[in-house]
Every structure is written in C-alpha cells, then in structure tokens.
mmCIF file of C-alpha atoms in Angstrom:
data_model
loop_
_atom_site.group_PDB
_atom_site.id
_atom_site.type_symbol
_atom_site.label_atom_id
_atom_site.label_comp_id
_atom_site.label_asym_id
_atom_site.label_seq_id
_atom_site.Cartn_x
_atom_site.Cartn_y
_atom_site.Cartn_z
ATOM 1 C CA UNK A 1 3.948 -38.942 42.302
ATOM 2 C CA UNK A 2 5.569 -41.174 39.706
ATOM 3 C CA UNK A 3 4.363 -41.538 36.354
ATOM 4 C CA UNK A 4 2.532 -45.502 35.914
ATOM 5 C CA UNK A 5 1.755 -45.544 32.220
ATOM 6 C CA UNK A 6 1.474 -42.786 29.499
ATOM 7 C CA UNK A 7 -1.509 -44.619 26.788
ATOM 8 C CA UNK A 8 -1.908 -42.574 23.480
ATOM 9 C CA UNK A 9 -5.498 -40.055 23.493
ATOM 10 C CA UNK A 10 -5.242 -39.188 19.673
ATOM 11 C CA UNK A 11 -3.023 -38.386 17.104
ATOM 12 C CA UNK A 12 -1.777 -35.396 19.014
ATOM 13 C CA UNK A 13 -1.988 -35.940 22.671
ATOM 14 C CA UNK A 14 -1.446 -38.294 25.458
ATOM 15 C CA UNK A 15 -2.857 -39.150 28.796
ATOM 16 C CA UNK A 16 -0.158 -39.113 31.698
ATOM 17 C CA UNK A 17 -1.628 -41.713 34.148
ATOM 18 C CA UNK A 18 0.281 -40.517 37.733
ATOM 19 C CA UNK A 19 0.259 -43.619 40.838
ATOM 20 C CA UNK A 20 -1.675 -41.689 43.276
ATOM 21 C CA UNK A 21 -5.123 -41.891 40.362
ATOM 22 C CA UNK A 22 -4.480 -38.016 38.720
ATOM 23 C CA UNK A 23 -4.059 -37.633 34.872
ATOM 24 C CA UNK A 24 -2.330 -34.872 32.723
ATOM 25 C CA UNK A 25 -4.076 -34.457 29.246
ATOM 26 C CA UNK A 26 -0.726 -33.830 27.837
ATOM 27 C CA UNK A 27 0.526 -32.939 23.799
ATOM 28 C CA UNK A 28 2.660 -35.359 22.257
ATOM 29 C CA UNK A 29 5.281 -32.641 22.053
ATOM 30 C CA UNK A 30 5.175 -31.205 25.359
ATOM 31 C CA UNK A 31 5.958 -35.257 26.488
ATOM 32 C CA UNK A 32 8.529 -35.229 24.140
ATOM 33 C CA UNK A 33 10.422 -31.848 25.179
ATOM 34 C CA UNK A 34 10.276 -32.717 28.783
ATOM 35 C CA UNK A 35 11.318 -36.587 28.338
ATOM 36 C CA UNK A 36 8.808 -38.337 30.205
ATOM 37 C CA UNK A 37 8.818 -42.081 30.651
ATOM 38 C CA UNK A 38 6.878 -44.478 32.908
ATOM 39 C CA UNK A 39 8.327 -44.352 36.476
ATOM 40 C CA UNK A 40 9.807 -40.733 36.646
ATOM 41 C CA UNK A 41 8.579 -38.898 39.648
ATOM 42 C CA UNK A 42 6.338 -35.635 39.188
ATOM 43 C CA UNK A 43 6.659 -33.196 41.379
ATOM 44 C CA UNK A 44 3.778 -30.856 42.284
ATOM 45 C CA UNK A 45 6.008 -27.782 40.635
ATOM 46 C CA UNK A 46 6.455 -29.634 37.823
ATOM 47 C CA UNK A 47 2.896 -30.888 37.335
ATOM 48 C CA UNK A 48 2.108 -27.707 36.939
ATOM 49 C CA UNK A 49 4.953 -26.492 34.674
ATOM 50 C CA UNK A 50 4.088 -29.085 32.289
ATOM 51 C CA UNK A 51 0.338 -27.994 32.530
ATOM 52 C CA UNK A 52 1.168 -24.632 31.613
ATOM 53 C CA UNK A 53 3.445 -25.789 28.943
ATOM 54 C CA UNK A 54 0.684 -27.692 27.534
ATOM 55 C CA UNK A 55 -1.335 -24.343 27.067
ATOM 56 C CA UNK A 56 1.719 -22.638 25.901
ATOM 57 C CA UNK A 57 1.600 -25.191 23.296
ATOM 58 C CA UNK A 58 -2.401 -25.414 22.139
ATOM 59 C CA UNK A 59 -2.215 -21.178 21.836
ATOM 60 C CA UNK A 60 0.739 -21.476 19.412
ATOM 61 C CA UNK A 61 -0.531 -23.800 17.632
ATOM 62 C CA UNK A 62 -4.162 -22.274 17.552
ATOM 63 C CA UNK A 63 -2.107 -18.500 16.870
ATOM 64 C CA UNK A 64 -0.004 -20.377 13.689
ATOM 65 C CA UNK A 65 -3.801 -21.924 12.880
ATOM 66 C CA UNK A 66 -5.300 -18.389 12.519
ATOM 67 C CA UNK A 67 -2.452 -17.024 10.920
ATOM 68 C CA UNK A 68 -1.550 -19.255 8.346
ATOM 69 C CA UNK A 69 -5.158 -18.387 7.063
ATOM 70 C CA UNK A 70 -4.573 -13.961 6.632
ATOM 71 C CA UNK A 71 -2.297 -11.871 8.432
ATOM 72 C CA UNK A 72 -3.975 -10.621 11.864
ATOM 73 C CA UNK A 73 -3.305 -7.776 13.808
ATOM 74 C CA UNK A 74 -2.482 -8.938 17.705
ATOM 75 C CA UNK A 75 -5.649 -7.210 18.883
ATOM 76 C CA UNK A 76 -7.589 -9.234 16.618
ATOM 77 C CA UNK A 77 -5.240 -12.293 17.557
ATOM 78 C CA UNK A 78 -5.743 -12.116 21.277
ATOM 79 C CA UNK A 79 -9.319 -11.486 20.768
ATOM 80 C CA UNK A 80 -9.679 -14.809 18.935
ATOM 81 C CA UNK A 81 -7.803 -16.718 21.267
ATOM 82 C CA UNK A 82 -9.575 -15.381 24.001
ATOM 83 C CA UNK A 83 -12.804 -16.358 22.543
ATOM 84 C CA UNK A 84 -11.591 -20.276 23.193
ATOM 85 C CA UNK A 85 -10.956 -19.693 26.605
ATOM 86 C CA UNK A 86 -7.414 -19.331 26.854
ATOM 87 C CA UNK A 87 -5.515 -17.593 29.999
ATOM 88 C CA UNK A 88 -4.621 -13.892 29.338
ATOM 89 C CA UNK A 89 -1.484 -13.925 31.071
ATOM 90 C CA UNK A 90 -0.679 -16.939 28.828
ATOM 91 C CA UNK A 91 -1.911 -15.339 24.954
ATOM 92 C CA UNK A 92 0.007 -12.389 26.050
ATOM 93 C CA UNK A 93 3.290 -14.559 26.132
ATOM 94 C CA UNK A 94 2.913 -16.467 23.103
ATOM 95 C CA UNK A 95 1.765 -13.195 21.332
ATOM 96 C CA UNK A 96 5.090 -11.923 22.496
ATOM 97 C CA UNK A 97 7.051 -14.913 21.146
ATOM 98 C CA UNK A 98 5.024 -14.416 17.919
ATOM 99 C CA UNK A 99 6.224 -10.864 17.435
ATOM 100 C CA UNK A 100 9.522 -11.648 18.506
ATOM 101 C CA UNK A 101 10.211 -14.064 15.400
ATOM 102 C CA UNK A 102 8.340 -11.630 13.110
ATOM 103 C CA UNK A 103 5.146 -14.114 12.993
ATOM 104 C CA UNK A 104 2.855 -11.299 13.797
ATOM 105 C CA UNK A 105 3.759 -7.741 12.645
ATOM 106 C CA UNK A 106 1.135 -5.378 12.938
ATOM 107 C CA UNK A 107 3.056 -3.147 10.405
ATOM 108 C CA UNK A 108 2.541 -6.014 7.549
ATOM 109 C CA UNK A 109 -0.969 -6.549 8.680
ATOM 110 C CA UNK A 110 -2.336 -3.035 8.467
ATOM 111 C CA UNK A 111 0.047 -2.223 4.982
ATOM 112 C CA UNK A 112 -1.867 -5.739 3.583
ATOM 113 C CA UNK A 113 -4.783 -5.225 4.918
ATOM 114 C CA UNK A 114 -4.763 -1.721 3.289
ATOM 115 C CA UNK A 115 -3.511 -2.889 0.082
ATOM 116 C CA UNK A 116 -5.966 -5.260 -0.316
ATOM 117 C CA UNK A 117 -9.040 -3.011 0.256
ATOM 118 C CA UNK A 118 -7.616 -0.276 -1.568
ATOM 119 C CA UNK A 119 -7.188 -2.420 -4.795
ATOM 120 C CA UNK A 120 -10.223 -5.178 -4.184
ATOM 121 C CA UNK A 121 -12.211 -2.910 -2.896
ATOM 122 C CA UNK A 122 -11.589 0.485 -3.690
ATOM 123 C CA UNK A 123 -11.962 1.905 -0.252
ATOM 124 C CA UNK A 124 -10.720 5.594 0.369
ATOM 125 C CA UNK A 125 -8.240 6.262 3.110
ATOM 126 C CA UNK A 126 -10.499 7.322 5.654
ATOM 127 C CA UNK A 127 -12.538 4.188 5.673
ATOM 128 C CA UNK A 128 -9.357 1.888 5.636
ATOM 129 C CA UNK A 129 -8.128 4.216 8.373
ATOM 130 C CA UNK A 130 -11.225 3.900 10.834
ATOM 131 C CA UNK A 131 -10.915 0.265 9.808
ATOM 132 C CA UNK A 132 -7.586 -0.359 11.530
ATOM 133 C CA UNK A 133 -7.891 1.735 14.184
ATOM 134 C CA UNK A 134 -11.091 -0.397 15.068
ATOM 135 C CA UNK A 135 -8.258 -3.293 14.472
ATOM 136 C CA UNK A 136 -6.138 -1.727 17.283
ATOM 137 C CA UNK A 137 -3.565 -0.701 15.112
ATOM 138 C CA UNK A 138 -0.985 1.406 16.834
ATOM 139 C CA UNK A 139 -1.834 5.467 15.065
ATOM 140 C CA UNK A 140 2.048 5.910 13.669
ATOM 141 C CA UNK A 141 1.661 2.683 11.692
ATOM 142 C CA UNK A 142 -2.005 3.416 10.481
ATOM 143 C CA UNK A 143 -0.285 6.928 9.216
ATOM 144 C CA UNK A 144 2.808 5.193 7.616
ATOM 145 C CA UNK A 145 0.477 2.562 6.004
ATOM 146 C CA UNK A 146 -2.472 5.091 4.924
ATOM 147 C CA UNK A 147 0.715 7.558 3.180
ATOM 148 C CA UNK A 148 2.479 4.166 1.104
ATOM 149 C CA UNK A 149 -1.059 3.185 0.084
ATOM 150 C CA UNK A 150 -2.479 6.473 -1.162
ATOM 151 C CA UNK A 151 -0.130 8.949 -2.463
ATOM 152 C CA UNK A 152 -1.381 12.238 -2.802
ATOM 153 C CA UNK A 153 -4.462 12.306 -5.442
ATOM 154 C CA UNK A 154 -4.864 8.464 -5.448
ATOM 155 C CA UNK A 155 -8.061 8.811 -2.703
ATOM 156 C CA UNK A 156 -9.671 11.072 -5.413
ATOM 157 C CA UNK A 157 -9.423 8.278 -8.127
ATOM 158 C CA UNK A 158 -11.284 5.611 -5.421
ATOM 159 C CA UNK A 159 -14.093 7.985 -5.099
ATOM 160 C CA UNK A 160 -14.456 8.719 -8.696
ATOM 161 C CA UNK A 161 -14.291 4.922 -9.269
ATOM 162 C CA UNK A 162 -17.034 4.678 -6.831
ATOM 163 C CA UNK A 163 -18.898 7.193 -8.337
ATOM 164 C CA UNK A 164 -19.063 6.081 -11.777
ATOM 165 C CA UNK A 165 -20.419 2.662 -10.771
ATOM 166 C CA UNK A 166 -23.150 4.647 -9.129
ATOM 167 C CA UNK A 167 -24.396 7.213 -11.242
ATOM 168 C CA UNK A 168 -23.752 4.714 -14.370
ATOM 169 C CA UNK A 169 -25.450 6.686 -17.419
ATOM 170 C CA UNK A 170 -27.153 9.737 -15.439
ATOM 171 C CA UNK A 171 -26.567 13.040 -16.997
ATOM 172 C CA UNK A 172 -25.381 16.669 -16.285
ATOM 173 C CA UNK A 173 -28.411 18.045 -15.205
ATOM 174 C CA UNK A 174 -29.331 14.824 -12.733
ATOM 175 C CA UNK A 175 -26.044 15.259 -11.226
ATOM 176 C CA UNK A 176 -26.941 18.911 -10.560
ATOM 177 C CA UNK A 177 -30.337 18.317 -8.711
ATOM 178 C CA UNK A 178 -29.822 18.797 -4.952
ATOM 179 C CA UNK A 179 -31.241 15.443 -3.855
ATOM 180 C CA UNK A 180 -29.378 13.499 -6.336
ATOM 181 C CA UNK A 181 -25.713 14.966 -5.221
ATOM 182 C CA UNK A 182 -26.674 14.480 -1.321
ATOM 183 C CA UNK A 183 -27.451 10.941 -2.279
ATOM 184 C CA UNK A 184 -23.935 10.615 -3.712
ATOM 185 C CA UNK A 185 -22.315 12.902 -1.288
ATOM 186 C CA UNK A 186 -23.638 10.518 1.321
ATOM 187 C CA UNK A 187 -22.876 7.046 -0.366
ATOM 188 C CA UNK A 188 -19.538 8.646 -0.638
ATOM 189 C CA UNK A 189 -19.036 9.376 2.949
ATOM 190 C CA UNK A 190 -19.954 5.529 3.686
ATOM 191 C CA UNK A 191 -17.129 4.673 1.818
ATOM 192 C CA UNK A 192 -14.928 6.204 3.801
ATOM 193 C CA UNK A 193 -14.189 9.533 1.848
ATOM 194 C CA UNK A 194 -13.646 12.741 3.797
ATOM 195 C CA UNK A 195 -16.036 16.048 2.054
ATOM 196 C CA UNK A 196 -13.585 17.709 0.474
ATOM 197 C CA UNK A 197 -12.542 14.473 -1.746
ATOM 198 C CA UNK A 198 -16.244 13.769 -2.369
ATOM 199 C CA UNK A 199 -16.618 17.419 -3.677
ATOM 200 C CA UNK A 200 -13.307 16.775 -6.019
ATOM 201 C CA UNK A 201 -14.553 13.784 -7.075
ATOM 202 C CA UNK A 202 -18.163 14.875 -7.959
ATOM 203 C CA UNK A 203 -17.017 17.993 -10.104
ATOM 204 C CA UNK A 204 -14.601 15.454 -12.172
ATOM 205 C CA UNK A 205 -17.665 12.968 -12.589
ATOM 206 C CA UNK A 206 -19.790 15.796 -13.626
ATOM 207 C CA UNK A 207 -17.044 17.207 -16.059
ATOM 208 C CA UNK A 208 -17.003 13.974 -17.664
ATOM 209 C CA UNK A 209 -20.610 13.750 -17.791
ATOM 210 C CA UNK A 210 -21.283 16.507 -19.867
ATOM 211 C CA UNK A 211 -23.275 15.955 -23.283
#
C-alpha cells in the first residue's frame, strides 16, 4: 500500500488516504514521529504499528487531561480511561510510562488526597483510610500516609471539631441523655472515627460544656 494523499481532519489529526481505498485516522504527532509523506509504502505491520501508536497517543493525552485537573490514583486512572473505551493492554502501558516519569505516584495522591480532607474537611483517619483503600491504594502507603497526616492525638481534635458544630449550644445534661450521645456516637462513626476516639472526644466536649 502506498500512501496517495494525507488531507488535514482538525486541528489535531489527519486522515492517511492509502491507494488500495483504506484510511488511517491518524494524530498530527504520530504522522510527524513516524515521517510520513505521500508515496511511502505501508506495510500491513506497520499499519498496524502506527494504529496502535495512535492509541498510545489519545490515552496519554486523555491520562495528562485527567491529571492536570487533581492528582489520581492509577486505579482511579485506569478506571477513567477505561470508561472511554480504551484497550486494557494499552492503559496498562501508558500507566506504566506515567509512573515511570513520576506523572502518577500513588504515594503523592493518597498523602494529598489525605491532606486535603483532613484540613477541608476534617475527616478522621479511619474515614480517609476506607477512602483510599476504596481508591486502590496499595495498604503500606495508606499506613505511611494515615501516620504523616495524623500524629498521635490529632484524630481526637477532628472529632471534637465535628462535635462542636453538632451539638452547637446544648448543655451538660443533654449531652448525658442516652439518645442524644448515640445520636452523636453515630454521626461520629459516619465520619470515619473509630469508638474509642468518639468516646475521647465526647468526654472533652462534655468537659467543656459544663455550666
């Protein structure tokens, strides 16, 4: 097959019009990294190499698309870019690539990801912990992260925080009533705080809420 005219699709791609009637939807850049001109010969072989380049090409650049918006972890990465269709053998590549030159690092994902709902949120370090492991996140990092984030007695400040937004001006003697603290205890324990921290953290509130 020998290449009759390449005519320009859009900004970013090209249509490869081959003498025998076929067309490669081609990238721009994949045309320029592989030289083609009118009149070279494509081989079957390469036909498809340059297909496959192509695809190489649209999941990097879909990969840089997602990323440049928040960090991801590559579960949630390949998850995306499977979404659109993508081969599997092909994500797993660029994903590779990607980690290779430091573009994805689960490591910086789960410590920002952490950081951020620890200070914007005020999420306890069981919650962020579930939340990452949902995420894929490999256990040793989660552990690493979840110790830099919440040095000992830190989770016992996000559940007070929590606390005092909720109880807001009740007293003592409401926060000793039964259904009132398994109300709290509960909300608590959707925050992501273990039962021990929520008991910490509800004798501290109620210290400070005596009149």
């Amino acid at each position: 097959m020998k290449i009759e005219k390449i005519v320009r699709k859009n900004d970013r791609n090209v249509i490869v019009q081959l003498d025998n009637g076929e067309k490669l939807f081609l990238s721009k850049e994949v045309v320029l990294k592989n030289g083609l001109r009118k009149g070279d010969q494509i081989s079957d072989d390469l036909s498809l190499f340059l297909i496959k380049e192509n695809q190489l090409f649209f999941i990097r650049q879909r990969s840089f698309n997602y990323l440049g918006r928040r960090p991801h972890s590559r579960f949630e990465l390949a998850t995306k870019l499977k979404l659109k269709k993508y081969n599997s053998d092909l994500i797993e590549t660029v994903l590779d690539e990607l980690e290779d030159k430091n573009y994805l690092n689960d490591y910086e994902f789960a410590l920002s990801f952490a950081s951020d709902k620890q200070k914007f949120k005020h999420f306890g370090s069981f919650r962020i912990k579930n939340e990452l492991i949902k995420k894929r996140v490999n256990k040793e990092i989660i552990e690493k992260v979840i110790t830099e984030i919440f040095p000992e007695g830190n989770d016992i400040e996000e559940a007070v925080y929590h606390l005092n937004k909720k109880i807001k001006n009740k007293n003592t003697e409401e926060l000793n009533d039964k259904k009132v603290r398994d109300k709290l205890i509960a909300f608590l324990i959707r925050k992501g705080f273990d039962f021990e921290t929520v008991k910490t953290a509800l004798e501290i509130v109620k210290k400070g809420n005596v009149q």
